[in-house]
Tab-separated table of C-alpha atoms and ligand atoms in Angstrom:
chain	number	residue	atom	x	y	z
A	1	LYS	CA	84.733	120.227	130.628
A	2	ARG	CA	87.591	118.164	131.147
A	3	HIS	CA	87.784	114.241	131.053
A	4	MET	CA	89.965	111.997	132.065
A	5	PRO	CA	92.980	111.024	129.867
A	6	GLY	CA	92.677	107.398	128.796
A	7	SER	CA	88.814	107.348	129.583
A	8	LEU	CA	85.989	106.260	126.562
A	9	VAL	CA	85.541	110.252	126.550
A	10	THR	CA	88.718	110.861	125.042
A	11	TYR	CA	89.267	107.392	123.142
A	12	THR	CA	85.710	108.406	120.981
A	13	ARG	CA	86.575	111.852	120.526
A	14	ASP	CA	89.801	111.392	119.023
A	15	LEU	CA	89.541	108.306	117.422
A	16	ASP	CA	87.005	110.289	115.709
A	17	THR	CA	89.747	113.284	115.005
A	18	LEU	CA	91.748	109.794	113.230
A	19	VAL	CA	89.115	109.620	111.520
A	20	ARG	CA	88.944	113.169	109.304
A	21	ALA	CA	91.929	113.389	109.546
A	22	GLU	CA	92.285	109.620	107.669
A	23	GLN	CA	89.037	110.526	104.895
A	24	LYS	CA	90.636	114.373	104.391
A	25	ILE	CA	93.962	112.539	102.666
A	26	GLU	CA	91.526	109.580	101.476
A	27	VAL	CA	89.367	112.593	99.744
A	28	GLU	CA	92.524	114.201	98.634
A	29	LEU	CA	94.368	111.499	97.200
A	30	ARG	CA	91.817	110.690	94.992
A	31	SER	CA	93.265	113.433	92.827
A	32	LEU	CA	96.468	112.574	93.628
A	33	ASN	CA	99.264	113.859	89.940
A	34	VAL	CA	101.976	111.425	90.654
A	35	GLU	CA	103.982	112.974	88.887
A	36	ASN	CA	103.431	116.827	90.258
A	37	ASP	CA	102.002	116.048	94.386
A	38	LEU	CA	104.492	113.578	94.569
A	39	TYR	CA	108.473	114.134	95.040
A	40	VAL	CA	111.386	111.385	96.663
A	41	CYS	CA	113.845	112.062	99.033
A	42	VAL	CA	116.914	110.169	99.451
A	43	GLN	CA	118.272	108.600	102.817
A	44	PRO	CA	121.971	107.448	102.443
A	45	ILE	CA	123.109	103.484	103.604
A	46	SER	CA	127.109	103.333	104.154
A	47	LYS	CA	129.451	100.852	105.736
A	48	SER	CA	130.357	99.912	108.820
A	49	THR	CA	133.643	99.502	108.779
A	50	THR	CA	134.219	102.030	105.753
A	51	GLY	CA	131.926	105.087	106.563
A	52	ASP	CA	131.404	104.882	103.135
A	53	ILE	CA	128.246	105.692	101.645
A	54	VAL	CA	126.694	102.221	99.152
A	55	GLY	CA	124.266	103.290	98.681
A	56	GLY	CA	120.053	104.551	99.491
A	57	GLU	CA	116.350	104.212	100.868
A	58	VAL	CA	114.087	106.353	98.433
A	59	LEU	CA	111.797	108.000	100.688
A	60	VAL	CA	108.446	108.415	99.521
A	61	ARG	CA	106.717	112.549	100.627
A	62	TRP	CA	103.781	113.983	99.817
A	63	THR	CA	101.840	117.625	99.898
A	64	ASN	CA	98.747	118.447	99.349
A	65	ALA	CA	97.348	122.053	98.465
A	66	ARG	CA	94.592	121.929	101.271
A	67	LEU	CA	96.913	119.098	103.891
A	68	GLY	CA	100.495	120.899	103.496
A	69	PRO	CA	103.016	118.120	103.224
A	70	VAL	CA	101.425	115.214	104.569
A	71	PRO	CA	103.992	112.037	105.890
A	72	PRO	CA	104.486	108.720	104.334
A	73	HIS	CA	102.697	106.449	107.529
A	74	LYS	CA	99.954	109.540	107.360
A	75	PHE	CA	98.937	108.690	103.792
A	76	ILE	CA	100.766	105.336	102.664
A	77	ALA	CA	97.797	102.879	104.590
A	78	VAL	CA	95.111	104.871	103.103
A	79	ALA	CA	96.363	104.668	99.704
A	80	GLU	CA	96.881	101.480	100.914
A	81	ARG	CA	92.614	101.326	101.027
A	82	SER	CA	92.958	101.445	96.760
A	83	SER	CA	94.733	101.205	93.569
A	84	VAL	CA	96.428	104.725	94.290
A	85	ILE	CA	99.192	102.972	96.062
A	86	HIS	CA	100.351	101.242	92.676
A	87	ARG	CA	100.794	104.130	91.640
A	88	ILE	CA	102.394	105.552	94.427
A	89	THR	CA	104.788	102.574	93.846
A	90	LEU	CA	105.109	102.486	90.385
A	91	SER	CA	106.430	106.541	90.360
A	92	VAL	CA	108.717	106.499	93.142
A	93	ILE	CA	110.207	102.995	91.651
A	94	GLU	CA	110.287	105.995	88.594
A	95	ARG	CA	111.887	108.070	90.345
A	96	ALA	CA	114.800	105.457	91.626
A	97	LEU	CA	115.752	103.658	88.405
A	98	LYS	CA	116.280	107.845	87.396
A	99	ILE	CA	118.246	108.000	90.086
A	100	LEU	CA	120.451	105.191	89.712
A	101	LYS	CA	120.751	106.422	86.351
A	102	GLN	CA	122.687	108.891	88.236
A	103	LEU	CA	124.818	107.022	90.716
A	104	PRO	CA	128.764	105.823	90.661
A	105	GLU	CA	127.932	101.857	88.847
A	106	ASN	CA	128.827	100.449	93.114
A	107	PHE	CA	125.556	102.130	93.822
A	108	SER	CA	122.080	101.118	94.859
A	109	VAL	CA	119.456	101.856	95.171
A	110	SER	CA	116.015	100.671	97.649
A	111	VAL	CA	112.197	101.126	97.336
A	112	ASN	CA	109.052	100.004	100.160
A	113	ILE	CA	106.812	98.087	97.987
A	114	SER	CA	103.324	97.237	99.702
A	115	ALA	CA	102.087	94.155	100.209
A	116	CYS	CA	99.033	95.263	98.313
A	117	ASP	CA	101.866	95.558	95.026
A	118	LEU	CA	102.932	92.138	95.812
A	119	ASN	CA	99.301	90.809	95.020
A	120	SER	CA	98.820	92.396	91.472
A	121	PRO	CA	100.210	90.859	89.502
A	122	ASP	CA	100.083	94.153	87.340
A	123	THR	CA	101.605	95.746	89.251
A	124	MET	CA	103.845	92.997	89.458
A	125	GLU	CA	104.158	93.285	85.801
A	126	ARG	CA	105.098	96.542	85.446
A	127	VAL	CA	108.023	96.460	87.872
A	128	LEU	CA	110.010	94.467	85.932
A	129	LEU	CA	109.214	96.491	82.489
A	130	ALA	CA	110.441	99.334	84.281
A	131	VAL	CA	113.390	98.027	85.892
A	132	ARG	CA	113.520	96.148	82.292
A	133	GLU	CA	113.406	99.141	79.668
A	134	SER	CA	115.990	100.983	81.901
A	135	GLY	CA	119.147	98.900	81.094
A	136	LEU	CA	120.420	98.954	84.726
A	137	ASP	CA	121.330	96.739	86.118
A	138	PRO	CA	118.587	94.994	88.999
A	139	GLY	CA	120.744	93.909	90.980
A	140	ARG	CA	121.557	97.630	92.089
A	141	MET	CA	117.177	97.414	92.604
A	142	TRP	CA	116.884	97.130	96.346
A	143	ILE	CA	112.778	96.548	96.639
A	144	GLU	CA	112.119	96.705	100.910
A	145	VAL	CA	108.378	94.785	102.542
A	146	THR	CA	107.959	94.096	105.618
A	147	GLU	CA	107.448	90.708	107.351
A	148	THR	CA	103.764	92.270	108.229
A	149	ALA	CA	103.159	92.502	104.013
A	150	VAL	CA	104.827	89.099	103.584
A	151	MET	CA	102.369	87.456	106.031
A	152	ARG	CA	99.127	88.470	104.767
A	153	ASP	CA	98.882	86.238	101.867
A	154	VAL	CA	102.360	84.288	102.118
A	155	ASP	CA	101.955	82.222	99.089
A	156	SER	CA	101.754	84.820	95.953
A	157	ALA	CA	103.057	86.921	98.548
A	158	VAL	CA	106.587	84.720	97.996
A	159	ASP	CA	105.337	83.412	94.335
A	160	ALA	CA	106.074	87.798	93.749
A	161	LEU	CA	108.982	88.322	95.534
A	162	ARG	CA	110.343	84.799	93.734
A	163	LYS	CA	109.759	86.860	90.494
A	164	LEU	CA	111.149	89.751	91.588
A	165	ARG	CA	114.670	88.261	92.180
A	166	ARG	CA	114.976	86.044	89.229
A	167	ALA	CA	114.808	89.246	86.945
A	168	GLY	CA	117.919	89.804	89.085
A	169	MET	CA	116.096	92.453	91.295
A	170	LYS	CA	117.306	92.145	95.548
A	171	ILE	CA	114.734	91.883	97.996
A	172	ALA	CA	115.010	92.740	101.930
A	173	LEU	CA	113.348	91.570	105.096
A	174	ASP	CA	112.566	95.513	106.421
A	175	ASP	CA	111.747	96.776	109.836
A	176	PHE	CA	112.915	92.968	111.303
A	177	GLY	CA	111.180	92.739	115.022
A	178	THR	CA	108.377	93.627	114.910
A	179	GLY	CA	104.826	92.501	114.003
A	180	TYR	CA	105.302	89.247	112.742
A	181	SER	CA	108.319	88.467	113.116
A	182	SER	CA	110.122	84.977	113.242
A	183	LEU	CA	114.062	84.243	113.343
A	184	SER	CA	112.804	81.015	110.786
A	185	ASN	CA	111.046	83.345	108.025
A	186	LEU	CA	115.562	84.596	107.693
A	187	HIS	CA	115.742	81.085	105.716
A	188	ARG	CA	111.639	81.247	104.639
A	189	LEU	CA	111.405	83.617	102.121
A	190	PRO	CA	112.985	84.381	99.291
A	191	LEU	CA	115.856	86.830	100.919
A	192	ASP	CA	118.890	89.048	100.818
A	193	ARG	CA	118.989	90.713	103.386
A	194	VAL	CA	117.247	92.338	106.637
A	195	LYS	CA	117.275	95.401	108.017
A	196	ILE	CA	117.086	95.940	112.068
A	197	ASP	CA	114.303	97.878	112.610
A	198	GLN	CA	115.355	101.129	114.613
A	199	SER	CA	113.220	100.142	118.153
A	200	PHE	CA	117.242	98.229	117.872
A	201	ALA	CA	118.989	101.552	117.977
A	202	SER	CA	117.932	103.166	120.168
A	203	GLU	CA	117.133	100.143	122.859
A	204	LEU	CA	121.034	98.876	122.272
A	205	GLN	CA	121.513	100.018	126.196
A	206	ASP	CA	118.662	96.842	126.822
A	207	SER	CA	121.293	93.571	127.438
A	208	TYR	CA	117.810	91.485	126.468
A	209	SER	CA	117.616	94.193	123.081
A	210	ASN	CA	121.433	93.580	121.629
A	211	SER	CA	120.839	89.766	122.392
A	212	ILE	CA	118.695	89.933	119.560
A	213	ALA	CA	120.163	92.795	117.740
A	214	LEU	CA	123.178	90.228	117.726
A	215	ALA	CA	121.327	86.845	116.638
A	216	VAL	CA	119.377	88.831	113.626
A	217	VAL	CA	123.346	90.105	112.705
A	218	SER	CA	124.635	86.631	113.421
A	219	LEU	CA	121.948	84.322	111.770
A	220	CYS	CA	122.202	86.829	108.963
A	221	GLN	CA	125.282	85.617	108.503
A	222	THR	CA	125.085	81.984	109.102
A	223	LEU	CA	122.185	81.885	106.332
A	224	GLN	CA	124.510	84.998	104.286
A	225	LEU	CA	121.860	87.828	103.727
A	226	SER	CA	123.509	90.789	104.370
A	227	CYS	CA	122.272	92.882	107.091
A	228	VAL	CA	121.509	96.813	107.835
A	229	ALA	CA	120.727	98.162	111.525
A	230	GLU	CA	118.027	101.462	110.728
A	231	GLY	CA	117.180	104.454	112.919
A	232	VAL	CA	121.223	104.533	113.901
A	233	GLU	CA	121.160	108.194	115.841
A	234	THR	CA	124.201	108.238	117.611
A	235	GLY	CA	128.272	107.162	117.563
A	236	GLU	CA	128.040	104.888	119.500
A	237	GLN	CA	124.985	103.011	118.129
A	238	ALA	CA	127.493	103.075	115.096
A	239	ALA	CA	130.296	101.299	117.110
A	240	SER	CA	127.617	98.047	118.740
A	241	PHE	CA	126.812	97.454	115.431
A	242	ARG	CA	129.319	98.405	113.823
A	243	ALA	CA	131.102	95.320	116.983
A	244	MET	CA	128.766	92.987	116.424
A	245	GLY	CA	129.164	92.186	112.310
A	246	CYS	CA	126.876	94.613	111.348
A	247	GLU	CA	127.894	94.923	107.649
A	248	LEU	CA	125.330	98.113	106.983
A	249	LEU	CA	124.228	101.149	108.852
A	250	GLN	CA	120.737	103.407	108.281
A	251	GLY	CA	120.330	106.221	110.827
A	252	TYR	CA	119.682	109.989	111.933
A	253	TYR	CA	124.521	109.449	112.828
A	254	ILE	CA	124.797	109.173	109.148
A	255	SER	CA	122.316	111.780	107.348
A	256	LYS	CA	118.960	112.090	107.766
A	257	PRO	CA	117.079	111.449	104.316
A	258	LEU	CA	118.432	114.252	101.504
A	259	PRO	CA	117.150	116.638	99.099
A	260	VAL	CA	117.977	114.456	95.548
A	261	THR	CA	120.296	116.764	94.342
A	262	GLN	CA	122.132	116.528	97.723
A	263	PHE	CA	122.654	113.830	97.785
A	264	LEU	CA	123.881	112.872	94.360
A	265	ALA	CA	126.635	115.529	95.894
A	266	LEU	CA	126.981	112.995	98.331
A	267	ALA	CA	127.280	109.803	96.376
A	268	SER	CA	129.737	112.071	93.845
A	269	SER	CA	132.359	112.688	95.967
A	270	THR	CA	132.510	109.469	97.713
A	271	GLY	CA	132.237	107.943	94.657
A	272	GLY	CA	131.126	104.716	96.240
A	273	GLN	CA	133.438	102.307	97.597
B	1	LIG	P1	110.896	102.509	107.084
B	1	LIG	O1	110.693	101.949	106.043
B	1	LIG	O2	111.305	101.806	108.613
B	1	LIG	O3	111.846	103.684	106.924
B	1	LIG	C1	112.961	104.710	107.324
B	1	LIG	C2	111.920	105.337	108.028
B	1	LIG	O4	113.312	106.416	109.007
B	1	LIG	C3	111.978	107.110	107.736
B	1	LIG	O5	110.578	107.372	107.563
B	1	LIG	C4	113.489	107.700	107.413
B	1	LIG	O6	113.325	109.528	107.578
B	1	LIG	C5	112.836	107.525	109.180
B	1	LIG	N1	114.651	107.349	109.788
B	1	LIG	C6	115.750	106.462	108.838
B	1	LIG	N2	117.095	107.448	110.024
B	1	LIG	C7	116.098	108.145	111.162
B	1	LIG	C8	116.669	108.056	113.198
B	1	LIG	O7	117.743	108.286	112.178
B	1	LIG	N3	116.059	108.253	113.634
B	1	LIG	C9	114.441	107.808	112.941
B	1	LIG	N4	114.109	108.344	114.667
B	1	LIG	N5	113.919	107.880	112.472
B	1	LIG	C10	114.631	107.378	111.802
B	1	LIG	P2	109.485	108.478	105.930
B	1	LIG	O8	110.723	108.403	105.056
B	1	LIG	O9	108.719	109.329	106.885
B	1	LIG	O10	109.225	107.245	105.962
B	1	LIG	C11	108.323	105.728	106.791
B	1	LIG	C12	107.755	105.031	106.235
B	1	LIG	O11	106.844	105.125	104.944
B	1	LIG	C13	108.800	104.469	106.445
B	1	LIG	O12	109.649	103.388	107.111
B	1	LIG	C14	107.815	103.710	104.992
B	1	LIG	O13	108.087	101.755	105.840
B	1	LIG	C15	106.660	104.535	104.712
B	1	LIG	N6	107.655	104.684	103.149
B	1	LIG	C16	108.499	105.912	102.609
B	1	LIG	N7	108.026	105.675	101.552
B	1	LIG	C17	107.237	105.383	100.736
B	1	LIG	C18	107.031	104.474	99.759
B	1	LIG	O14	107.651	104.774	98.605
B	1	LIG	N8	106.093	103.637	99.212
B	1	LIG	C19	105.627	102.562	100.213
B	1	LIG	N9	105.090	102.165	100.021
B	1	LIG	N10	105.867	102.603	101.355
B	1	LIG	C20	106.923	103.884	101.851
B	2	LIG	CA1	112.155	100.318	103.989
B	3	LIG	CA1	111.999	100.442	108.377
B	4	LIG	CA1	109.823	102.041	110.309
């Protein structure tokens, strides 16, 4: 028996499958052991002008005994519905600090945090404590937040971001150009960096997307924010962003996310210019 694509039957069936998949993830997350079940990889970030690696984004990975590897876009949203997200965030931050300790001093790392982390005073305290206790320069630690996360409760998010900045950490606005995007956010929010969403890299041949990317890069320069182009997959895209004056690049063209040991080897071989 076949159904029309896009029919209500197909839709309900797909939704049903989705809900059941999420329920399985939710059940497995209840017994998540952050120490043993999670690990991280690091995606290098390079200077557009020289190609030198100057840091990396720490990305979480989860392999579950029953479900196998579950990608972050499938479990982070589920984890955000309970306090398990805070344990994940703190574990990723601990690992990021460990990585930072083994990197040349001119390297930085970034981690992703969720809206619910920003709204949890206890989690924010623990983040501050972990960074303080590491003894590392907090200015080498970047916290990535999305606009969607910040806009959910702007006042409390801005408060939390200010606290992180007062402690010396740096804030990056992730996936810029999607969701609630508004150029005015770039100067309204306490920010040090903007990450231009990967959809722009893949649409640079479209003159409208190209103009927007250029406008964002220019505005970053005016506001003295550093700027990263995400999802750079080709030499052409890298050249376009470099020509726009975008300082940093991230994407498969530079490197896929790497196992920690490989990232550390790459970093020590380039020395971080
Ligand atoms: P994101 O923060 O935008 O991270 C970049 C994602 O784009 C990563 O996927 C990365 O592997 C992928 N990517 C990098 N370069 C390219 C490219 O050239 N082309 C394409 N097509 N993709 C590229 P990943 O690791 O699957 O992470 C997906 C999302 O999950 C992240 O998006 C982030 O929102 C979330 N995430 C990952 N790790 C964490 C974490 O530790 N905590 C939280 N809260 N969220 C995380
Ligand atoms: Ca990110
Ligand atoms: Ca991103
Ligand atoms: Ca993204």
